[in-house]
Amino acid sequence: MASPPEALAHAPLEWDTPLYRMAVAQFDQAVPVADIPDDIAERLRYPERSIIVSIPVRMDEGHRVVFPGYRVQHSSILGPTKGGIRYDLEVSLGECAALAMWMTWKCALLRLPYGGAKGGVRCEPRSMSLPEVERLTRRFTSDLLPVIGPQEDIPAPDMATNEQTMAWMMDTYSMQRGYAVPEIVTGKPISIGGSVFRHEATGAGVVMVMMRACDKLGWRLDAQRCVVQGFGNVGGIAAHELHALGARVVAVSDVSGGIHSEAGLDIPALEEYAHLHGSLEGCTAGLRVTNEELLELDCDILVLAAREDQITGENAWRVRARMIAEGANGPTSLEADQILGERRILVLPDILTNAGGVTVSYFEWVQDLGRLFWTRDEIRAKLAEKLSDAFDRVWDLAEDREVSLRTAALVSGIREVSNALEARGIFP
Ligand code: NAD
């Protein structure tokens, strides 16, 4: 494939934002190690399809607000695209494009028959009522009807969306078809075909990957002091699992700030507090710290489970953890990666560490298609097997090629997609 003409190469792409550039820069770092053909690499640098919709929502007071919504599908080479829907003020086409690309490598690394997608609506969900969020979700789903489907693109929960959001999406889609289509989304309630282990899957998977890394390093997980940023689906469950396994969780945080106790926090009590109050705001279970301070606390393992771009060139020198586990997507900038590498702080990369969610989503989709459901223990065991297989491939490749775990994880995913694209050929 020849390079694009000069004018095209310099035309700004609609999804060209710092996060998208970071995803492409990571890809470009991995490509020489992956050793894939140039035309394949060029194709994979861009999302296949990106759409923007404007969603009119009637607010409780009666007036209408129009919200921008996005869905980006990066690659459909291995199967339907798959990825979360987030509601957040920072959602943009570029953010979705970056996250969709990471989803492609993640699914391929786990050897799931999916490509990557991501979507969301730019809104402030905390300031909206439940009926407003429901109307927003139903209209957004309706606007996406031409591009989603169980064999096309399958949404899932992400930041500020949950089982309820997925239930509304599934119902809206099913109403258009005239029959129940549970396989259109994953992460939905168990009563409508959800998987018994999906809610815990990402956080539990983060801890499974941490455990494998500790085994390799000869550390005991239950002897580690852990800090967890983010107390939502991923961080809350990861903190819970760590606490249950006997590790000392010395600090946790959410958007309202952090709580620190060197003696270790009572995680079930904090979960109850957050459930009752909607967040950790006002909680006095330990010393209050800011989110910036939390990232720099003295600890063994720092779990990043809030959002992207948290460890940067600015604060990476001050991180005191020995290991970082990326539960969130893209929480470490390229510059930070370099600094952490120089400081020999091991980073368990997002596309491996938080892959438990999409893996159990895949199990959920398979169960929905077959109308045959597995037990919690079966799902947990299958997840552990999948994550451990991917972990070992990444660890061995990193040792063999003397690259970071992130590069090794990306290379493994990129190679899977490249092999498939080479076999299929670039159409027409
Ligand atoms: P969530 O909305 O359930 O939780 C996010 C948490 O982070 C909340 O506690 C929020 O208060 C907190 N938070 C937000 N901004 C913060 C900040 N600046 N500092 C500290 N805390 C902050 O979302 P989630 O589903 O847990 O997703 C978290 C991250 O994990 C995202 O990057 C998401 O893409 C990624 N992820 C989620 C899943 C999943 O299955 N839910 C799967 C893979 C990756």
CSV table of C-alpha atoms in Angstrom, one decimal, residues 8 11 36 43 125 152 161 163 168 229 252 305 327-328 340 354 372 382 392 397 402:
chain,number,residue,atom,x,y,z
A,8,LEU,CA,-4.2,13.5,2.6
A,11,ALA,CA,-5.3,16.5,6.6
A,36,ILE,CA,4.1,-7.6,10.1
A,43,ARG,CA,-4.6,-0.6,7.5
A,125,PRO,CA,-24.2,11.1,34.4
A,152,GLU,CA,-21.8,-7.0,14.0
A,161,THR,CA,-22.7,2.5,32.7
A,163,GLU,CA,-26.1,-3.8,34.1
A,168,TRP,CA,-32.2,-0.8,28.5
A,229,GLN,CA,-7.2,4.1,42.4
A,252,VAL,CA,-8.4,3.5,47.8
A,305,ALA,CA,-8.6,1.3,38.0
A,327,GLY,CA,-7.2,-2.2,35.6
A,328,ALA,CA,-8.2,1.0,33.6
A,340,LEU,CA,8.8,3.4,34.9
A,354,ASN,CA,-8.2,-5.9,32.5
A,372,LEU,CA,-27.1,-22.9,27.7
A,382,LYS,CA,-12.3,-20.9,32.3
A,392,ASP,CA,2.5,-16.9,30.0
A,397,LEU,CA,7.8,-13.1,24.6
A,402,GLU,CA,13.8,-8.3,25.9
